[in-house]
Amino acid sequence: MISLRRNDKIIIIVGVVVLLAAGIGVALYSSPNVQTPVQNSSTLTSYTVKWQEKTGSLPSVTEFASKGTPYSVNVKIDQTNLKSISFRLTWVDNKALLKRFGLDTLALDITTPMNTTFSGSERSQKKTKAGDFTVNISVASTPPTVKSVPGNTSSEASQRLKAELQKADQWASKDINATVTVTVGEHFPLRFRDKGNSFTLDVDYTYYAFTLGNTTSTSDDDIPGDFPPTDSNDSWTPPYMSMIIGTGCGRYV
């Protein structure tokens, strides 16, 4: 039997202790819990905008304009993207002698929100005593140039587009003044019996309405997070093993 010297016994004992310590370290070690940060991104959907022409109207106005005091009223059209507006004035002369003499002339002046005036006038017709003419205003000959609008949902995109169109619109919900003036046709002394004339004013309009069509997904730039290396050639050594190798204790194993 080989007899070991005292120093050899100490070396063997130290080696056994190192092996036990390494085994316990491997058993207890768990890799660090690396949390993958959430990548922040703002994802919207781009909705195509399609335009089509539609029509609308305001309630008729039936009033009386006296020969000395014109009738004036402000109307509002609660609609964006107007294409055109038509103001139609109709009446029947109530005092013409023999339906031929003393026929009245009615005039209509339209003042826009931009303070521009459009006018028209006509004399009552013989026999029927009726009058009928229209003042037409062209607002926009082509629809808005918007082709697409972003949004998380179609409802959100629709509201966003409506808000932008409302902000830029010069006509929607703005006062449009209509003034009706009567010039009586009777001569002295019959003109005293003609106090004016009743009339009806109709307001019709056309506008561009939009619908949201096909969609495409768009995204903002992703914000990168801090990730551990993903290269398959990279290796990572646990700290306790690097310490063993660095101190040279491995030569005793």
PDB file of C-alpha atoms in Angstrom:
ATOM      1  CA  MET A   1       0.000   0.000   0.000  1.00  0.00           C
ATOM      2  CA  ILE A   2       1.316   3.430  -1.005  1.00  0.00           C
ATOM      3  CA  SER A   3       1.966   5.667   1.965  1.00  0.00           C
ATOM      4  CA  LEU A   4       1.003   9.302   1.313  1.00  0.00           C
ATOM      5  CA  ARG A   5       2.873  12.110   2.756  1.00  0.00           C
ATOM      6  CA  ARG A   6       1.119  14.710   4.857  1.00  0.00           C
ATOM      7  CA  ASN A   7       1.304  17.412   2.115  1.00  0.00           C
ATOM      8  CA  ASP A   8      -0.194  15.030  -0.459  1.00  0.00           C
ATOM      9  CA  LYS A   9      -3.126  14.308   1.875  1.00  0.00           C
ATOM     10  CA  ILE A  10      -3.779  18.059   2.260  1.00  0.00           C
ATOM     11  CA  ILE A  11      -3.731  18.552  -1.530  1.00  0.00           C
ATOM     12  CA  ILE A  12      -6.179  15.681  -2.054  1.00  0.00           C
ATOM     13  CA  ILE A  13      -8.524  17.033   0.643  1.00  0.00           C
ATOM     14  CA  VAL A  14      -8.448  20.531  -0.914  1.00  0.00           C
ATOM     15  CA  GLY A  15      -9.214  19.055  -4.332  1.00  0.00           C
ATOM     16  CA  VAL A  16     -12.201  17.114  -2.959  1.00  0.00           C
ATOM     17  CA  VAL A  17     -13.522  20.285  -1.265  1.00  0.00           C
ATOM     18  CA  VAL A  18     -13.207  22.259  -4.533  1.00  0.00           C
ATOM     19  CA  LEU A  19     -15.110  19.557  -6.458  1.00  0.00           C
ATOM     20  CA  LEU A  20     -17.875  19.487  -3.867  1.00  0.00           C
ATOM     21  CA  ALA A  21     -18.141  23.293  -3.932  1.00  0.00           C
ATOM     22  CA  ALA A  22     -18.372  23.307  -7.742  1.00  0.00           C
ATOM     23  CA  GLY A  23     -21.070  20.631  -7.702  1.00  0.00           C
ATOM     24  CA  ILE A  24     -23.123  22.500  -5.134  1.00  0.00           C
ATOM     25  CA  GLY A  25     -22.743  25.709  -7.172  1.00  0.00           C
ATOM     26  CA  VAL A  26     -23.997  24.025 -10.341  1.00  0.00           C
ATOM     27  CA  ALA A  27     -26.958  22.522  -8.467  1.00  0.00           C
ATOM     28  CA  LEU A  28     -27.990  25.841  -6.915  1.00  0.00           C
ATOM     29  CA  TYR A  29     -27.334  28.087  -9.915  1.00  0.00           C
ATOM     30  CA  SER A  30     -30.253  29.401 -11.935  1.00  0.00           C
ATOM     31  CA  SER A  31     -29.803  31.621 -14.977  1.00  0.00           C
ATOM     32  CA  PRO A  32     -30.717  35.279 -14.450  1.00  0.00           C
ATOM     33  CA  ASN A  33     -34.336  36.173 -15.283  1.00  0.00           C
ATOM     34  CA  VAL A  34     -33.999  38.505 -18.289  1.00  0.00           C
ATOM     35  CA  GLN A  35     -37.223  40.404 -18.887  1.00  0.00           C
ATOM     36  CA  THR A  36     -37.897  41.275 -22.487  1.00  0.00           C
ATOM     37  CA  PRO A  37     -38.972  44.913 -22.593  1.00  0.00           C
ATOM     38  CA  VAL A  38     -42.241  45.719 -24.343  1.00  0.00           C
ATOM     39  CA  GLN A  39     -41.643  47.398 -27.631  1.00  0.00           C
ATOM     40  CA  ASN A  40     -43.701  50.550 -27.851  1.00  0.00           C
ATOM     41  CA  SER A  41     -45.329  51.117 -31.178  1.00  0.00           C
ATOM     42  CA  SER A  42     -48.265  53.200 -32.317  1.00  0.00           C
ATOM     43  CA  THR A  43     -50.128  51.261 -34.981  1.00  0.00           C
ATOM     44  CA  LEU A  44     -52.819  52.999 -37.009  1.00  0.00           C
ATOM     45  CA  THR A  45     -54.898  51.972 -39.989  1.00  0.00           C
ATOM     46  CA  SER A  46     -55.069  54.118 -43.095  1.00  0.00           C
ATOM     47  CA  TYR A  47     -58.610  54.313 -44.496  1.00  0.00           C
ATOM     48  CA  THR A  48     -59.135  55.380 -48.085  1.00  0.00           C
ATOM     49  CA  VAL A  49     -61.655  58.194 -48.543  1.00  0.00           C
ATOM     50  CA  LYS A  50     -64.276  58.024 -51.296  1.00  0.00           C
ATOM     51  CA  TRP A  51     -66.424  61.050 -52.213  1.00  0.00           C
ATOM     52  CA  GLN A  52     -69.902  61.192 -53.693  1.00  0.00           C
ATOM     53  CA  GLU A  53     -72.417  63.972 -54.308  1.00  0.00           C
ATOM     54  CA  LYS A  54     -75.561  64.237 -52.190  1.00  0.00           C
ATOM     55  CA  THR A  55     -78.373  66.772 -51.863  1.00  0.00           C
ATOM     56  CA  GLY A  56     -80.099  68.469 -48.961  1.00  0.00           C
ATOM     57  CA  SER A  57     -82.572  71.260 -48.250  1.00  0.00           C
ATOM     58  CA  LEU A  58     -83.689  73.659 -45.553  1.00  0.00           C
ATOM     59  CA  PRO A  59     -87.295  74.205 -44.443  1.00  0.00           C
ATOM     60  CA  SER A  60     -89.152  76.663 -46.688  1.00  0.00           C
ATOM     61  CA  VAL A  61     -89.533  80.273 -45.524  1.00  0.00           C
ATOM     62  CA  THR A  62     -92.948  81.844 -46.243  1.00  0.00           C
ATOM     63  CA  GLU A  63     -93.091  85.534 -45.298  1.00  0.00           C
ATOM     64  CA  PHE A  64     -94.237  88.999 -46.378  1.00  0.00           C
ATOM     65  CA  ALA A  65     -92.012  91.775 -47.712  1.00  0.00           C
ATOM     66  CA  SER A  66     -93.498  95.253 -47.577  1.00  0.00           C
ATOM     67  CA  LYS A  67     -92.756  97.843 -50.231  1.00  0.00           C
ATOM     68  CA  GLY A  68     -90.951 100.059 -47.751  1.00  0.00           C
ATOM     69  CA  THR A  69     -89.180  97.456 -45.632  1.00  0.00           C
ATOM     70  CA  PRO A  70     -87.386  94.491 -47.235  1.00  0.00           C
ATOM     71  CA  TYR A  71     -87.586  91.153 -45.476  1.00  0.00           C
ATOM     72  CA  SER A  72     -84.219  89.824 -44.233  1.00  0.00           C
ATOM     73  CA  VAL A  73     -83.370  86.437 -42.744  1.00  0.00           C
ATOM     74  CA  ASN A  74     -80.178  84.535 -41.885  1.00  0.00           C
ATOM     75  CA  VAL A  75     -80.027  80.858 -42.786  1.00  0.00           C
ATOM     76  CA  LYS A  76     -77.441  78.274 -41.788  1.00  0.00           C
ATOM     77  CA  ILE A  77     -76.479  75.077 -43.569  1.00  0.00           C
ATOM     78  CA  ASP A  78     -75.036  72.590 -41.081  1.00  0.00           C
ATOM     79  CA  GLN A  79     -73.113  70.684 -43.717  1.00  0.00           C
ATOM     80  CA  THR A  80     -69.452  70.724 -44.682  1.00  0.00           C
ATOM     81  CA  ASN A  81     -68.055  70.310 -48.201  1.00  0.00           C
ATOM     82  CA  LEU A  82     -70.789  72.211 -50.014  1.00  0.00           C
ATOM     83  CA  LYS A  83     -70.728  72.066 -53.785  1.00  0.00           C
ATOM     84  CA  SER A  84     -73.520  74.530 -54.588  1.00  0.00           C
ATOM     85  CA  ILE A  85     -76.527  76.310 -53.073  1.00  0.00           C
ATOM     86  CA  SER A  86     -79.779  77.314 -54.790  1.00  0.00           C
ATOM     87  CA  PHE A  87     -82.129  80.001 -53.423  1.00  0.00           C
ATOM     88  CA  ARG A  88     -85.493  79.835 -55.169  1.00  0.00           C
ATOM     89  CA  LEU A  89     -87.989  82.661 -54.708  1.00  0.00           C
ATOM     90  CA  THR A  90     -91.663  82.141 -55.704  1.00  0.00           C
ATOM     91  CA  TRP A  91     -94.697  84.371 -55.261  1.00  0.00           C
ATOM     92  CA  VAL A  92     -98.046  85.470 -56.708  1.00  0.00           C
ATOM     93  CA  ASP A  93     -98.773  89.191 -57.067  1.00  0.00           C
ATOM     94  CA  ASN A  94    -101.760  90.012 -54.872  1.00  0.00           C
ATOM     95  CA  LYS A  95    -102.791  93.379 -56.324  1.00  0.00           C
ATOM     96  CA  ALA A  96    -102.245  93.472 -60.095  1.00  0.00           C
ATOM     97  CA  LEU A  97    -105.156  95.175 -61.898  1.00  0.00           C
ATOM     98  CA  LEU A  98    -106.803  92.828 -64.380  1.00  0.00           C
ATOM     99  CA  LYS A  99    -103.794  90.539 -63.904  1.00  0.00           C
ATOM    100  CA  ARG A 100    -101.848  92.740 -66.308  1.00  0.00           C
ATOM    101  CA  PHE A 101    -101.250  96.162 -64.762  1.00  0.00           C
ATOM    102  CA  GLY A 102     -99.261  97.137 -61.703  1.00  0.00           C
ATOM    103  CA  LEU A 103     -97.280  93.939 -61.569  1.00  0.00           C
ATOM    104  CA  ASP A 104     -94.700  93.858 -58.753  1.00  0.00           C
ATOM    105  CA  THR A 105     -91.001  93.087 -59.093  1.00  0.00           C
ATOM    106  CA  LEU A 106     -89.280  91.043 -56.407  1.00  0.00           C
ATOM    107  CA  ALA A 107     -85.514  90.998 -55.869  1.00  0.00           C
ATOM    108  CA  LEU A 108     -83.410  88.581 -53.850  1.00  0.00           C
ATOM    109  CA  ASP A 109     -79.935  89.381 -52.494  1.00  0.00           C
ATOM    110  CA  ILE A 110     -77.809  86.623 -50.960  1.00  0.00           C
ATOM    111  CA  THR A 111     -74.787  87.611 -48.849  1.00  0.00           C
ATOM    112  CA  THR A 112     -72.323  84.827 -48.124  1.00  0.00           C
ATOM    113  CA  PRO A 113     -70.240  84.347 -44.940  1.00  0.00           C
ATOM    114  CA  MET A 114     -67.336  85.889 -46.901  1.00  0.00           C
ATOM    115  CA  ASN A 115     -69.457  89.023 -47.453  1.00  0.00           C
ATOM    116  CA  THR A 116     -69.941  88.397 -51.182  1.00  0.00           C
ATOM    117  CA  THR A 117     -73.396  89.203 -52.621  1.00  0.00           C
ATOM    118  CA  PHE A 118     -75.321  87.324 -55.326  1.00  0.00           C
ATOM    119  CA  SER A 119     -78.523  88.861 -56.656  1.00  0.00           C
ATOM    120  CA  GLY A 120     -81.532  88.178 -58.858  1.00  0.00           C
ATOM    121  CA  SER A 121     -84.873  89.825 -59.648  1.00  0.00           C
ATOM    122  CA  GLU A 122     -87.960  89.240 -61.744  1.00  0.00           C
ATOM    123  CA  ARG A 123     -91.295  90.857 -62.505  1.00  0.00           C
ATOM    124  CA  SER A 124     -94.584  89.035 -61.909  1.00  0.00           C
ATOM    125  CA  GLN A 125     -95.931  87.351 -65.016  1.00  0.00           C
ATOM    126  CA  LYS A 126     -99.038  88.606 -66.799  1.00  0.00           C
ATOM    127  CA  LYS A 127    -102.233  86.561 -66.410  1.00  0.00           C
ATOM    128  CA  THR A 128    -100.780  84.238 -63.793  1.00  0.00           C
ATOM    129  CA  LYS A 129     -99.267  87.089 -61.695  1.00  0.00           C
ATOM    130  CA  ALA A 130     -96.728  84.509 -60.559  1.00  0.00           C
ATOM    131  CA  GLY A 131     -93.011  84.959 -60.202  1.00  0.00           C
ATOM    132  CA  ASP A 132     -90.258  82.345 -59.942  1.00  0.00           C
ATOM    133  CA  PHE A 133     -86.482  82.645 -60.170  1.00  0.00           C
ATOM    134  CA  THR A 134     -83.386  81.113 -58.572  1.00  0.00           C
ATOM    135  CA  VAL A 135     -80.085  82.534 -57.360  1.00  0.00           C
ATOM    136  CA  ASN A 136     -77.397  79.870 -57.717  1.00  0.00           C
ATOM    137  CA  ILE A 137     -74.095  79.932 -55.851  1.00  0.00           C
ATOM    138  CA  SER A 138     -71.199  77.653 -56.761  1.00  0.00           C
ATOM    139  CA  VAL A 139     -69.107  76.829 -53.691  1.00  0.00           C
ATOM    140  CA  ALA A 140     -66.679  74.107 -54.825  1.00  0.00           C
ATOM    141  CA  SER A 141     -66.559  72.480 -58.244  1.00  0.00           C
ATOM    142  CA  THR A 142     -64.490  69.515 -57.029  1.00  0.00           C
ATOM    143  CA  PRO A 143     -64.523  67.450 -53.809  1.00  0.00           C
ATOM    144  CA  PRO A 144     -61.809  67.814 -51.120  1.00  0.00           C
ATOM    145  CA  THR A 145     -58.428  66.396 -52.069  1.00  0.00           C
ATOM    146  CA  VAL A 146     -58.202  64.106 -49.019  1.00  0.00           C
ATOM    147  CA  LYS A 147     -57.563  60.549 -50.230  1.00  0.00           C
ATOM    148  CA  SER A 148     -56.894  58.708 -46.945  1.00  0.00           C
ATOM    149  CA  VAL A 149     -57.161  59.233 -43.188  1.00  0.00           C
ATOM    150  CA  PRO A 150     -55.501  57.312 -40.306  1.00  0.00           C
ATOM    151  CA  GLY A 151     -57.218  55.950 -37.206  1.00  0.00           C
ATOM    152  CA  ASN A 152     -57.311  53.060 -34.756  1.00  0.00           C
ATOM    153  CA  THR A 153     -60.889  52.343 -35.896  1.00  0.00           C
ATOM    154  CA  SER A 154     -63.057  53.488 -38.784  1.00  0.00           C
ATOM    155  CA  SER A 155     -65.141  55.539 -36.333  1.00  0.00           C
ATOM    156  CA  GLU A 156     -62.071  57.331 -35.026  1.00  0.00           C
ATOM    157  CA  ALA A 157     -60.830  57.994 -38.564  1.00  0.00           C
ATOM    158  CA  SER A 158     -64.261  59.360 -39.521  1.00  0.00           C
ATOM    159  CA  GLN A 159     -64.357  61.724 -36.544  1.00  0.00           C
ATOM    160  CA  ARG A 160     -60.816  62.884 -37.260  1.00  0.00           C
ATOM    161  CA  LEU A 161     -61.671  63.681 -40.871  1.00  0.00           C
ATOM    162  CA  LYS A 162     -64.892  65.468 -39.890  1.00  0.00           C
ATOM    163  CA  ALA A 163     -63.012  67.648 -37.403  1.00  0.00           C
ATOM    164  CA  GLU A 164     -60.404  68.617 -40.003  1.00  0.00           C
ATOM    165  CA  LEU A 165     -63.025  69.400 -42.632  1.00  0.00           C
ATOM    166  CA  GLN A 166     -65.080  71.445 -40.151  1.00  0.00           C
ATOM    167  CA  LYS A 167     -62.010  73.454 -39.162  1.00  0.00           C
ATOM    168  CA  ALA A 168     -61.266  74.447 -42.753  1.00  0.00           C
ATOM    169  CA  ASP A 169     -64.880  75.010 -43.879  1.00  0.00           C
ATOM    170  CA  GLN A 170     -66.017  78.610 -44.471  1.00  0.00           C
ATOM    171  CA  TRP A 171     -69.698  77.816 -45.050  1.00  0.00           C
ATOM    172  CA  ALA A 172     -70.840  75.153 -42.581  1.00  0.00           C
ATOM    173  CA  SER A 173     -73.045  76.574 -39.806  1.00  0.00           C
ATOM    174  CA  LYS A 174     -72.232  80.148 -40.868  1.00  0.00           C
ATOM    175  CA  ASP A 175     -74.836  82.880 -41.411  1.00  0.00           C
ATOM    176  CA  ILE A 176     -76.004  83.338 -45.004  1.00  0.00           C
ATOM    177  CA  ASN A 177     -78.227  86.376 -45.353  1.00  0.00           C
ATOM    178  CA  ALA A 178     -81.223  86.436 -47.702  1.00  0.00           C
ATOM    179  CA  THR A 179     -83.008  89.756 -48.306  1.00  0.00           C
ATOM    180  CA  VAL A 180     -86.240  90.047 -50.321  1.00  0.00           C
ATOM    181  CA  THR A 181     -87.232  93.449 -51.706  1.00  0.00           C
ATOM    182  CA  VAL A 182     -90.582  94.299 -53.324  1.00  0.00           C
ATOM    183  CA  THR A 183     -90.985  97.081 -55.861  1.00  0.00           C
ATOM    184  CA  VAL A 184     -94.692  97.664 -56.471  1.00  0.00           C
ATOM    185  CA  GLY A 185     -95.849  98.156 -60.057  1.00  0.00           C
ATOM    186  CA  GLU A 186     -98.910 100.310 -59.424  1.00  0.00           C
ATOM    187  CA  HIS A 187     -98.769 104.020 -60.212  1.00  0.00           C
ATOM    188  CA  PHE A 188    -100.239 106.881 -58.209  1.00  0.00           C
ATOM    189  CA  PRO A 189    -102.835 106.764 -56.750  1.00  0.00           C
ATOM    190  CA  LEU A 190    -103.253 102.966 -56.913  1.00  0.00           C
ATOM    191  CA  ARG A 191     -99.780 102.326 -55.459  1.00  0.00           C
ATOM    192  CA  PHE A 192    -101.072 103.257 -51.971  1.00  0.00           C
ATOM    193  CA  ARG A 193    -103.264 100.153 -51.850  1.00  0.00           C
ATOM    194  CA  ASP A 194    -100.327  97.805 -52.554  1.00  0.00           C
ATOM    195  CA  LYS A 195     -98.467  97.194 -49.281  1.00  0.00           C
ATOM    196  CA  GLY A 196     -96.077  94.601 -50.627  1.00  0.00           C
ATOM    197  CA  ASN A 197     -96.202  90.910 -51.363  1.00  0.00           C
ATOM    198  CA  SER A 198     -95.892  87.500 -49.729  1.00  0.00           C
ATOM    199  CA  PHE A 199     -93.339  84.991 -51.007  1.00  0.00           C
ATOM    200  CA  THR A 200     -91.785  81.593 -50.400  1.00  0.00           C
ATOM    201  CA  LEU A 201     -88.034  81.014 -50.244  1.00  0.00           C
ATOM    202  CA  ASP A 202     -86.652  77.498 -50.746  1.00  0.00           C
ATOM    203  CA  VAL A 203     -83.012  76.616 -50.127  1.00  0.00           C
ATOM    204  CA  ASP A 204     -81.516  73.494 -51.698  1.00  0.00           C
ATOM    205  CA  TYR A 205     -77.868  72.460 -51.744  1.00  0.00           C
ATOM    206  CA  THR A 206     -75.506  69.773 -52.953  1.00  0.00           C
ATOM    207  CA  TYR A 207     -72.459  68.596 -51.047  1.00  0.00           C
ATOM    208  CA  TYR A 208     -69.673  66.058 -51.102  1.00  0.00           C
ATOM    209  CA  ALA A 209     -70.158  63.185 -48.656  1.00  0.00           C
ATOM    210  CA  PHE A 210     -67.369  60.765 -47.809  1.00  0.00           C
ATOM    211  CA  THR A 211     -67.234  57.059 -47.056  1.00  0.00           C
ATOM    212  CA  LEU A 212     -64.237  55.116 -45.772  1.00  0.00           C
ATOM    213  CA  GLY A 213     -63.094  52.360 -48.103  1.00  0.00           C
ATOM    214  CA  ASN A 214     -60.309  49.777 -48.180  1.00  0.00           C
ATOM    215  CA  THR A 215     -57.693  49.822 -45.438  1.00  0.00           C
ATOM    216  CA  THR A 216     -53.953  49.334 -45.120  1.00  0.00           C
ATOM    217  CA  SER A 217     -51.885  48.928 -41.927  1.00  0.00           C
ATOM    218  CA  THR A 218     -49.214  51.453 -41.045  1.00  0.00           C
ATOM    219  CA  SER A 219     -46.886  51.623 -38.026  1.00  0.00           C
ATOM    220  CA  ASP A 220     -44.654  54.148 -36.353  1.00  0.00           C
ATOM    221  CA  ASP A 221     -40.996  53.218 -35.885  1.00  0.00           C
ATOM    222  CA  ASP A 222     -40.539  50.615 -33.129  1.00  0.00           C
ATOM    223  CA  ILE A 223     -38.547  51.643 -30.094  1.00  0.00           C
ATOM    224  CA  PRO A 224     -35.811  48.998 -29.623  1.00  0.00           C
ATOM    225  CA  GLY A 225     -35.172  47.509 -26.182  1.00  0.00           C
ATOM    226  CA  ASP A 226     -32.001  46.227 -24.500  1.00  0.00           C
ATOM    227  CA  PHE A 227     -31.693  42.510 -25.270  1.00  0.00           C
ATOM    228  CA  PRO A 228     -29.000  39.947 -24.358  1.00  0.00           C
ATOM    229  CA  PRO A 229     -26.812  38.688 -27.236  1.00  0.00           C
ATOM    230  CA  THR A 230     -28.609  36.339 -29.616  1.00  0.00           C
ATOM    231  CA  ASP A 231     -25.620  35.255 -31.742  1.00  0.00           C
ATOM    232  CA  SER A 232     -25.384  31.448 -31.670  1.00  0.00           C
ATOM    233  CA  ASN A 233     -21.565  31.703 -31.599  1.00  0.00           C
ATOM    234  CA  ASP A 234     -21.567  33.704 -28.407  1.00  0.00           C
ATOM    235  CA  SER A 235     -20.998  31.785 -25.180  1.00  0.00           C
ATOM    236  CA  TRP A 236     -21.456  32.792 -21.587  1.00  0.00           C
ATOM    237  CA  THR A 237     -19.485  31.397 -18.653  1.00  0.00           C
ATOM    238  CA  PRO A 238     -21.028  31.328 -15.149  1.00  0.00           C
ATOM    239  CA  PRO A 239     -19.038  33.490 -12.729  1.00  0.00           C
ATOM    240  CA  TYR A 240     -18.064  30.670 -10.359  1.00  0.00           C
ATOM    241  CA  MET A 241     -16.498  28.638 -13.202  1.00  0.00           C
ATOM    242  CA  SER A 242     -14.538  31.648 -14.476  1.00  0.00           C
ATOM    243  CA  MET A 243     -13.258  32.186 -10.951  1.00  0.00           C
ATOM    244  CA  ILE A 244     -12.113  28.561 -10.701  1.00  0.00           C
ATOM    245  CA  ILE A 245     -10.365  28.756 -14.068  1.00  0.00           C
ATOM    246  CA  GLY A 246      -8.861  32.166 -13.330  1.00  0.00           C
ATOM    247  CA  THR A 247      -7.359  31.076 -10.001  1.00  0.00           C
ATOM    248  CA  GLY A 248      -5.874  27.947 -11.526  1.00  0.00           C
ATOM    249  CA  CYS A 249      -7.802  25.663  -9.201  1.00  0.00           C
ATOM    250  CA  GLY A 250      -8.842  23.594 -12.168  1.00  0.00           C
ATOM    251  CA  ARG A 251      -5.453  21.930 -12.291  1.00  0.00           C
ATOM    252  CA  TYR A 252      -6.260  20.179  -9.065  1.00  0.00           C
ATOM    253  CA  VAL A 253      -9.370  18.533 -10.452  1.00  0.00           C
TER     254      VAL A 253
END
